[in-house]
Structure formats: structure tokens, C-alpha cells
Backbone as JSON, one array per atom type, in Angstrom:
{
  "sequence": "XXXXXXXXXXXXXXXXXXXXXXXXXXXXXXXXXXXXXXXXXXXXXXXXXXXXXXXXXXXXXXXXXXXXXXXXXXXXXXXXXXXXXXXXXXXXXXXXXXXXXXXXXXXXXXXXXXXXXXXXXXXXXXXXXXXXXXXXXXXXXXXXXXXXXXXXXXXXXXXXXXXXXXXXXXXXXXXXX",
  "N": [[3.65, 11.23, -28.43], [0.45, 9.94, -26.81], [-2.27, 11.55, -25.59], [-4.79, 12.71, -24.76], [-7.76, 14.84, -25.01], [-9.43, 16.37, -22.56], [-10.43, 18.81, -21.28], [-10.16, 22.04, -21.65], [-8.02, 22.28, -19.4], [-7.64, 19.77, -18.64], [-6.02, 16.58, -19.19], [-5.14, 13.77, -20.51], [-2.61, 11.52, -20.48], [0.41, 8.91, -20.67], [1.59, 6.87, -17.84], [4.47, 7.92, -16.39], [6.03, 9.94, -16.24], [7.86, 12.34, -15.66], [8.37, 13.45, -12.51], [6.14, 11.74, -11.5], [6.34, 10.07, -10.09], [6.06, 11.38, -7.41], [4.15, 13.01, -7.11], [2.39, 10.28, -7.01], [3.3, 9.52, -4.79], [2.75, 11.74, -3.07], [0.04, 12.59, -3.41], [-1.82, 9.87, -3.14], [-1.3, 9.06, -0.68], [-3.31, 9.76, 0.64], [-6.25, 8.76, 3.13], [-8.44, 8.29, 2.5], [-8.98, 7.82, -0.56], [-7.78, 5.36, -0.48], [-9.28, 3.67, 1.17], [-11.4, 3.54, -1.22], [-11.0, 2.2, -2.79], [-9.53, -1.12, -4.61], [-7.16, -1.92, -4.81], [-4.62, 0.1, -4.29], [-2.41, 0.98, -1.89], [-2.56, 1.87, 1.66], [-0.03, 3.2, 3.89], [0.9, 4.94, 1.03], [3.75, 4.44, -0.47], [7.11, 5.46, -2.03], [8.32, 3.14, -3.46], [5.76, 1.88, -3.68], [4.98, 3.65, -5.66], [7.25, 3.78, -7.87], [6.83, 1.28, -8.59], [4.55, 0.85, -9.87], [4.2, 2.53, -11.68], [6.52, 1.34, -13.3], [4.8, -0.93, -13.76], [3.3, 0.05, -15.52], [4.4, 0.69, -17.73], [5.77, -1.57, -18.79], [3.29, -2.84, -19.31], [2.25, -1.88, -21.26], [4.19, -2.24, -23.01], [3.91, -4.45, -23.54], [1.02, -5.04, -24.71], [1.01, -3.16, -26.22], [-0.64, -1.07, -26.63], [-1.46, 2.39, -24.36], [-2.64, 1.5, -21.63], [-2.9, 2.19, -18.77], [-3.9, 5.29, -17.3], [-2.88, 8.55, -16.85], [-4.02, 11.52, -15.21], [-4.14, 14.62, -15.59], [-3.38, 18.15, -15.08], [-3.49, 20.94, -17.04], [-0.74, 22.81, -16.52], [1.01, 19.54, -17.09], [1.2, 18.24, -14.23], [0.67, 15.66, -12.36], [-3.08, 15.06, -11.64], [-4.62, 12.23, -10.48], [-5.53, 8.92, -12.06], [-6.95, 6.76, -14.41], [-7.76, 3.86, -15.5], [-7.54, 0.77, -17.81], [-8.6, -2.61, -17.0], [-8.55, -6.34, -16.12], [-7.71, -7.64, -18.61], [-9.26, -9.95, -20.4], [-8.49, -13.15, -22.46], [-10.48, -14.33, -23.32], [-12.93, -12.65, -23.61], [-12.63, -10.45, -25.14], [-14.02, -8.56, -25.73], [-14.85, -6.65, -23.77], [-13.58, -4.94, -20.71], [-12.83, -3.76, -17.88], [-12.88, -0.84, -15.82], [-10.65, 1.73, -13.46], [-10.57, 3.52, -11.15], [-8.99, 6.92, -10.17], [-9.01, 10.04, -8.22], [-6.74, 13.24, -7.28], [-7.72, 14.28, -3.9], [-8.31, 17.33, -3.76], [-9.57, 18.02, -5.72], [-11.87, 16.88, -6.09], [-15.42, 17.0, -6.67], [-15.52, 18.81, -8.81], [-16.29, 17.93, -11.27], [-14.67, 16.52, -12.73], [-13.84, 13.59, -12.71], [-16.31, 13.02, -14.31], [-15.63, 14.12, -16.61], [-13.63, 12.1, -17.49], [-13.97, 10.11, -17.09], [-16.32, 9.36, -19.32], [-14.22, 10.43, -21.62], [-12.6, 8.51, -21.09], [-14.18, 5.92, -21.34], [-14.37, 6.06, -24.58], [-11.83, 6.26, -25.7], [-11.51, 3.41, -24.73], [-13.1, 2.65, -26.2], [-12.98, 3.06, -28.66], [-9.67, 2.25, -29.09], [-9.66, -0.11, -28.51], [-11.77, -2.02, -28.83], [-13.8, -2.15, -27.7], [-16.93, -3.65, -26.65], [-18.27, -3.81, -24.19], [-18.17, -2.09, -21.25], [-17.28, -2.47, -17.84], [-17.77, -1.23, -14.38], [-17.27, -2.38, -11.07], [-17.82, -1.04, -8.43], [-17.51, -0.62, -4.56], [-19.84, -0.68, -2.2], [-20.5, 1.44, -0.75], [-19.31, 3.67, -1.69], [-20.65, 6.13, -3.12], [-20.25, 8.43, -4.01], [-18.73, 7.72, -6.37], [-20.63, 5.87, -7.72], [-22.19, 8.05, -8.85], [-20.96, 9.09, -10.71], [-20.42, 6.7, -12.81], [-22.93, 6.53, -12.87], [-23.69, 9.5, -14.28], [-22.38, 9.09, -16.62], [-23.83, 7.22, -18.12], [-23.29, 4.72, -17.3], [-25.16, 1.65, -16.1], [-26.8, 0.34, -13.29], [-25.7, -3.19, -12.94], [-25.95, -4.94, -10.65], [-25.64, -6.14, -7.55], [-23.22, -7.26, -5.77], [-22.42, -9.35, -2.61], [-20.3, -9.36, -0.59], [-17.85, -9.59, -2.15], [-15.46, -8.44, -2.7], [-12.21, -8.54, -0.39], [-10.53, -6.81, 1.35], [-8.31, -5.48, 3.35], [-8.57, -7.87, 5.4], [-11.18, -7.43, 5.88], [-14.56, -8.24, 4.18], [-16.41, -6.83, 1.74], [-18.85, -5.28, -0.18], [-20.04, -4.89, -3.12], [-21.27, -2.96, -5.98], [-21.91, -3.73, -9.39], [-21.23, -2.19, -12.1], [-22.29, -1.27, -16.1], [-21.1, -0.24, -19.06], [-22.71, 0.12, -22.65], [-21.91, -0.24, -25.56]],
  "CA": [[3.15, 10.61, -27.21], [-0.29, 9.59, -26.46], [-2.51, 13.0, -25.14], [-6.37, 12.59, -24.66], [-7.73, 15.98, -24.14], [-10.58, 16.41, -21.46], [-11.13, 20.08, -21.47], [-8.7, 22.92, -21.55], [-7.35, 22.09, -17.94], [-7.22, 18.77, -17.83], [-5.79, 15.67, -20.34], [-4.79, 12.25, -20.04], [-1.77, 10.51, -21.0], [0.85, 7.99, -19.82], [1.86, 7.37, -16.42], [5.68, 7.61, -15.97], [6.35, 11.62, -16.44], [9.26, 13.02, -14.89], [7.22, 13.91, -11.44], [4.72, 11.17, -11.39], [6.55, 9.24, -8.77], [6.17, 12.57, -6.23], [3.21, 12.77, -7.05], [1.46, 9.84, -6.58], [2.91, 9.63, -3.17], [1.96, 12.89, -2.44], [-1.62, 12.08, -3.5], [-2.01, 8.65, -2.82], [-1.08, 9.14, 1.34], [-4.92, 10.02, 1.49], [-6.7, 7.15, 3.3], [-10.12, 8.28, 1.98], [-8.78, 7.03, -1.48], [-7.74, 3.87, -0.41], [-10.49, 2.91, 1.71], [-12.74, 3.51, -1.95], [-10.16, 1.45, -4.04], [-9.41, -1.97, -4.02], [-5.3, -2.32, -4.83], [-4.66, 1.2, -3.48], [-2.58, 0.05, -0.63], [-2.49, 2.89, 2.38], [0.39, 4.0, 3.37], [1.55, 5.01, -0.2], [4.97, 4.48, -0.2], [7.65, 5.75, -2.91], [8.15, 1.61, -3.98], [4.73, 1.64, -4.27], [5.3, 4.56, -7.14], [8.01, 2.91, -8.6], [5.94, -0.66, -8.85], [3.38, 1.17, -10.51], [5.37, 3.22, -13.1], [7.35, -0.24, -14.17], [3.87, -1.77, -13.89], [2.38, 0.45, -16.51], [5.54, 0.65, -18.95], [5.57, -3.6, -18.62], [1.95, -3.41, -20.36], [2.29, -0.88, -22.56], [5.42, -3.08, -23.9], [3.24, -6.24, -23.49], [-0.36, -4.85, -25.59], [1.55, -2.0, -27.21], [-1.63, 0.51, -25.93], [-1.41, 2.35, -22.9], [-3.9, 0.65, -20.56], [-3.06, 3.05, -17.34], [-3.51, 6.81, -17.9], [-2.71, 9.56, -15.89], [-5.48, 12.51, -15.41], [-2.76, 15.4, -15.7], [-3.59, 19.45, -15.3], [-2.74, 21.76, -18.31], [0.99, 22.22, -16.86], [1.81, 18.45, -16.78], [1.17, 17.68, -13.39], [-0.61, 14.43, -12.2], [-3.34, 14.65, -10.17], [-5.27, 11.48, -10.82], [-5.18, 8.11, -12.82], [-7.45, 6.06, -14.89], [-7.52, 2.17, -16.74], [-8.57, -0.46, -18.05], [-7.82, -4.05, -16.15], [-8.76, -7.75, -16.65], [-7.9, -8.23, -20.3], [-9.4, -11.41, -20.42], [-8.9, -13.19, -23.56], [-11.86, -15.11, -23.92], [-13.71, -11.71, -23.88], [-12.13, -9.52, -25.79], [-14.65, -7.37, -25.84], [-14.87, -6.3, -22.88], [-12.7, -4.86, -20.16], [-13.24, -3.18, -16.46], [-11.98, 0.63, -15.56], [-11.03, 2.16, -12.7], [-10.25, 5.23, -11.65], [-8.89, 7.63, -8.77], [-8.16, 11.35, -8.2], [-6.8, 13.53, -6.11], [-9.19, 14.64, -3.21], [-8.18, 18.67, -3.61], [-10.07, 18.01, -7.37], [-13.23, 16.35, -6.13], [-16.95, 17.38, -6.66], [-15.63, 19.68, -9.9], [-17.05, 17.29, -12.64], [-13.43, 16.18, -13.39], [-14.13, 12.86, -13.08], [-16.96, 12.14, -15.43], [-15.33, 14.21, -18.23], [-12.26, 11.67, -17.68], [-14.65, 8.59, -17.16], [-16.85, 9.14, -20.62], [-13.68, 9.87, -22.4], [-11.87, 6.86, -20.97], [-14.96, 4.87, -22.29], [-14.29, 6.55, -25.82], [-10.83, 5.67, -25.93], [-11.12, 2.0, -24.91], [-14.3, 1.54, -27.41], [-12.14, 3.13, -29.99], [-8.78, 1.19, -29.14], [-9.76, -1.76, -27.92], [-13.09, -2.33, -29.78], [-14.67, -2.64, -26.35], [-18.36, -3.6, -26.24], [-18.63, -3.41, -22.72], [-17.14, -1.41, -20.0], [-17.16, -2.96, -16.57], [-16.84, -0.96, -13.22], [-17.4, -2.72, -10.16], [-17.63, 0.06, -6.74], [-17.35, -0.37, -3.0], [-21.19, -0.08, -2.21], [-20.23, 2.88, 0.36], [-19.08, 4.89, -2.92], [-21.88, 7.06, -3.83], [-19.81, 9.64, -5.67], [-17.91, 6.89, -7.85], [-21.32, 5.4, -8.46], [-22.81, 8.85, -9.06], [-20.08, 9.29, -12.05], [-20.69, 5.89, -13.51], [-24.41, 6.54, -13.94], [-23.54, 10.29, -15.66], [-21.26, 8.21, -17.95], [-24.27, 6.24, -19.32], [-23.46, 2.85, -16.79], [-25.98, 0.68, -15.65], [-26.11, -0.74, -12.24], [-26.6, -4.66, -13.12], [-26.59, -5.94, -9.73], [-25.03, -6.27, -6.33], [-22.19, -8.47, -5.43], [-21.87, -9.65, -1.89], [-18.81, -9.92, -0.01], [-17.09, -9.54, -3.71], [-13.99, -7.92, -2.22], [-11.86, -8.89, 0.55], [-9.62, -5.35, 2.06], [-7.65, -5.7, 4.81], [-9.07, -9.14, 6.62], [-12.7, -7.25, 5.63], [-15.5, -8.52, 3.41], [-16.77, -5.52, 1.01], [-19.87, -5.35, -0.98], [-20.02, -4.07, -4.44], [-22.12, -2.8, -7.13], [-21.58, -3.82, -10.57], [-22.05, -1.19, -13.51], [-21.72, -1.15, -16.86], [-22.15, 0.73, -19.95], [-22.56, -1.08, -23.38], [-21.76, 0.0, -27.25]],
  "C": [[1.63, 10.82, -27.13], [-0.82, 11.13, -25.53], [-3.81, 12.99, -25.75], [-6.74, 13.86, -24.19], [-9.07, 16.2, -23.23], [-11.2, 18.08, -21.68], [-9.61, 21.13, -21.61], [-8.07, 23.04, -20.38], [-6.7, 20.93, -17.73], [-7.17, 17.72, -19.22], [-5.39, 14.39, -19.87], [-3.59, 12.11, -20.56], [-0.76, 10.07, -20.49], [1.33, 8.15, -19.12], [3.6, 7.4, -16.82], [6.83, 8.9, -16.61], [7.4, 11.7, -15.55], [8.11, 13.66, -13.61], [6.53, 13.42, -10.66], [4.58, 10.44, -10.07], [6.16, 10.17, -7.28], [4.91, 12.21, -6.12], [2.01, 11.78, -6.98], [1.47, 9.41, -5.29], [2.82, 10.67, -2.58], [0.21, 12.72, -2.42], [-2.14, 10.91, -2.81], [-2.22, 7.97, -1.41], [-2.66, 9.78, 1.55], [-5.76, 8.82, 1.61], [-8.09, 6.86, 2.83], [-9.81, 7.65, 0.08], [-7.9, 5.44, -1.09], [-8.49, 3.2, -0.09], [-11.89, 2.74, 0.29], [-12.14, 2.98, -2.83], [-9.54, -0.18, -3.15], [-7.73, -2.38, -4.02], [-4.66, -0.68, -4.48], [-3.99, 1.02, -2.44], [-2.42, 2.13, 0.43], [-1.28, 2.51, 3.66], [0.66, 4.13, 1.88], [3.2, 5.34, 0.05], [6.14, 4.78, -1.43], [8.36, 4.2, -3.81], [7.33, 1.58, -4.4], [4.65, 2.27, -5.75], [5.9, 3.82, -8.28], [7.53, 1.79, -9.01], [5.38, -0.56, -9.9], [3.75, 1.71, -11.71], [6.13, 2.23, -13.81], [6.06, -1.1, -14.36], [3.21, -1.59, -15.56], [3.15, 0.5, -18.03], [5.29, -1.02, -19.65], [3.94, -4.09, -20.17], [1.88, -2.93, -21.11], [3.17, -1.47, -23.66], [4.68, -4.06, -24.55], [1.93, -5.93, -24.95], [0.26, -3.85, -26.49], [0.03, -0.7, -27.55], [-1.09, 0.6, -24.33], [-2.81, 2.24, -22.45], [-4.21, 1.73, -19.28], [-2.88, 4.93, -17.9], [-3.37, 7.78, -17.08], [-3.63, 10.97, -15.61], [-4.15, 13.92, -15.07], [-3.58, 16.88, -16.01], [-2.82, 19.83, -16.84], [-0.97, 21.85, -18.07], [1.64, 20.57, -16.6], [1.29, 17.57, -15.48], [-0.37, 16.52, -13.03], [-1.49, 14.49, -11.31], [-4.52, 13.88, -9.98], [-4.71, 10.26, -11.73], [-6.59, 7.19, -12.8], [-6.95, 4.72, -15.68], [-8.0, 1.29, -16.61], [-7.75, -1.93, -17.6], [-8.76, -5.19, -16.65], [-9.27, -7.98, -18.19], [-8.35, -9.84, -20.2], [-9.4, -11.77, -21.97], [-10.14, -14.0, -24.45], [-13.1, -14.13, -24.09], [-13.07, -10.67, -23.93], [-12.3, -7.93, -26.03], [-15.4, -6.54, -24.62], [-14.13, -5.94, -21.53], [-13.2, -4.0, -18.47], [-12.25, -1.84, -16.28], [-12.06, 0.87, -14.09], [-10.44, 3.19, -12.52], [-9.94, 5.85, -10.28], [-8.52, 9.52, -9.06], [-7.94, 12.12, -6.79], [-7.77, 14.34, -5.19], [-9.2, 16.35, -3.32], [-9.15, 19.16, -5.12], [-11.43, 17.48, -7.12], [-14.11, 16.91, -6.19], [-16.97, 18.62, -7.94], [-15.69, 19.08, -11.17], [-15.35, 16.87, -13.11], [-13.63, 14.67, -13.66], [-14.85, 11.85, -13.85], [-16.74, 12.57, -16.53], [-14.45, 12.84, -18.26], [-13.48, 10.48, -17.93], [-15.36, 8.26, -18.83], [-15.58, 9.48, -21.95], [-12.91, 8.79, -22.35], [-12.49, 5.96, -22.19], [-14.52, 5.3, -23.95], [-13.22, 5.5, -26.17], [-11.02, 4.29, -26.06], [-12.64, 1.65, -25.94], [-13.63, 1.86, -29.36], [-10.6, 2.27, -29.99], [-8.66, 0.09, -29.23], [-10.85, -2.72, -28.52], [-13.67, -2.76, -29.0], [-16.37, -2.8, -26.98], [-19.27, -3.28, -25.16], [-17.63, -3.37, -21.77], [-17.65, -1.8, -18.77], [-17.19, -2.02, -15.3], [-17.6, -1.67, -12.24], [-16.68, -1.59, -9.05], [-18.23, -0.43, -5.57], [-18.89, -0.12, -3.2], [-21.62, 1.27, -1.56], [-19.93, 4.22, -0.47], [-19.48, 5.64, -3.62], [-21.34, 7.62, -4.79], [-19.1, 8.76, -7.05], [-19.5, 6.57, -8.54], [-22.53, 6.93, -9.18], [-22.29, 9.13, -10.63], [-20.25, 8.45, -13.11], [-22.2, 6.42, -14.11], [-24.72, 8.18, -14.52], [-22.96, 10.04, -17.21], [-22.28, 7.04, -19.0], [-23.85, 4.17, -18.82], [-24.75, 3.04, -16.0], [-26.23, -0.02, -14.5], [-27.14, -2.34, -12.76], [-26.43, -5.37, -12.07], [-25.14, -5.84, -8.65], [-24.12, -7.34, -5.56], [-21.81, -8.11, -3.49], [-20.85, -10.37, -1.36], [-17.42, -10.26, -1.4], [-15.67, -8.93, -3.14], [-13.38, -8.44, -0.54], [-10.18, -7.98, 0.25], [-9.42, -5.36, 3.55], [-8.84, -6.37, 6.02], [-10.47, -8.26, 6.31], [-13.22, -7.54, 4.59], [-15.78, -6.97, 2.56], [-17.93, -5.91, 0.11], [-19.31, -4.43, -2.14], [-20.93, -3.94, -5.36], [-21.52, -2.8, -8.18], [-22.6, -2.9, -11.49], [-21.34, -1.46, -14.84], [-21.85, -0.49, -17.85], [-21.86, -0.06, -21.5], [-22.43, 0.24, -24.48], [-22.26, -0.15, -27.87]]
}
């Protein structure tokens, strides 16, 4: 099985662990991660788990990589998730990440080990050229992570999201190969 290692605490690999479902509606019921994600819905509901866990199996079947990864402590447990979204095939070489964790883990550098090896992975799997993230403009700390990771902000998208009946601004980053 698939097992990205981050540091001696913390590793990646696929979502749909014996657990994962608890845990991402244990995690996930925080509204400060939904309000900074755009498919995130708030409540998190144990369907929602389930959706997501058949979502990520589905593509893994479909591309035969895993696309969605799980950000997982040394014993197993999940407390986070990263991946890569809009395979487009007319650009191959290029794909968009995004990323969440849980809020009891924030401001301890967890997220830009996970973010620069994400990028690894998908420039070694995928033969990415360029990595994509588009953030909420309100998202300092996401965009604080992107630009330790070596992204770029290339420019400011208004009204680019539309979250519950609201407009959303966004900053587009990226980081190139």
C-alpha cells in the first residue's frame, strides 16, 4: 500500500482506513474548515464520509493512482487530507491541489511538509509541470503555506467561487517544474 513519509509523525496514504469514516466526521464538524474550503460542506455528516471514501476508491479504480491522500499520524490515525483535482485532459500537465487538516494540528508546520511533498509526488506520478492552488482570499495561512512550498501568486480572481448563495474571491498560486 501506498505510504508517503512526511517526517517521523506524520505520512500520507489512502483515504478509506478502517477509522477514516469517524474521523472525518469528527474533524470535518469544524466550521472554520469549511468556511476556507470550497466542497467541504458544513455540517459534516457520516454520508458525507461515506461519499467521500467511495469517491476516492472510484478514482483510484478509474486512473489507477491515488489522487486523494490522507495526512495520517505515526499510529494510523487521520487527521487531515490532501489531492489533486481537475484532471483535465487537454492539460495533462498540470493539475490543482487542495488540502485540509485538522484544526488541533494547525500552526505546527504540518502542512507545508505535506504540501511540498504532495507537489513531489504528483511531479513524480503524474509528470506534473504545474501545480495549481486556487485560496479563498480571507486564507492567509493556506496562502502562507503555498508561498513556503515555492507557489507563486499569479493573480486574483473575482467572485471565482460561489459558497452558500455568496460570491468569494480567490487568489491563484502556482508552483512550476
Amino acid at each position: 500500500m501506498l505510504s508517503i513519509y512526511i517526517s517521523e509523525y506524520i505520512h500520507l496514504s489512502p483515504v478509506g482506513q478502517p477509522g477514516d469514516d469517524v474521523a472525518f466526521v469528527t474533524w470535518l464538524n469544524e466550521k472554520q474548515i469549511s468556511d476556507n474550503t470550497l466542497l467541504i460542506p458544513y455540517p459534516y455528516t457520516p454520508e458525507d464520509a461515506a461519499w467521500f471514501i467511495n469517491h476516492c476508491r472510484e478514482k483510484q479504480e478509474t486512473t489507477g493512482h491515488h489522487t486523494e491522500l490522507a495526512i495520517r499520524l505515526a499510529t494510523g490515525e487521520l487527521i487531515g487530507g490532501c489531492g489533486f483535482h481537475d484532471n483535465n485532459p487537454l492539460k495533462p500537465h498540470q493539475r490543482e491541489i487542495g488540502y485540509w487538516l485538522a484544526k488541533p494540528y494547525w500552526g505546527q508546520g504540518i502542512m507545508t511538509l505535506v504540501v511540498n511533498q504532495l507537489c513531489i509526488y504528483g511531479y513524480e506520478t503524474f509528470g506534473l509541470a504545474r501545480i495549481e492552488a486556487p485560496v479563498f482570499s480571507f486564507n492567509t495561512a493556506s496562502q502562507r503555506v503555498l508561498e513556503k512550498c515555492g507557489f507563486a501568486e499569479e493573480g486574483y480572481l473575482r467572485k471565482s467561487y460561489l459558497k452558500n448563495e455568496q460570491y468569494i474571491d480567490a487568489k491563484l498560486f502556482a508552483r512550476i517544474f
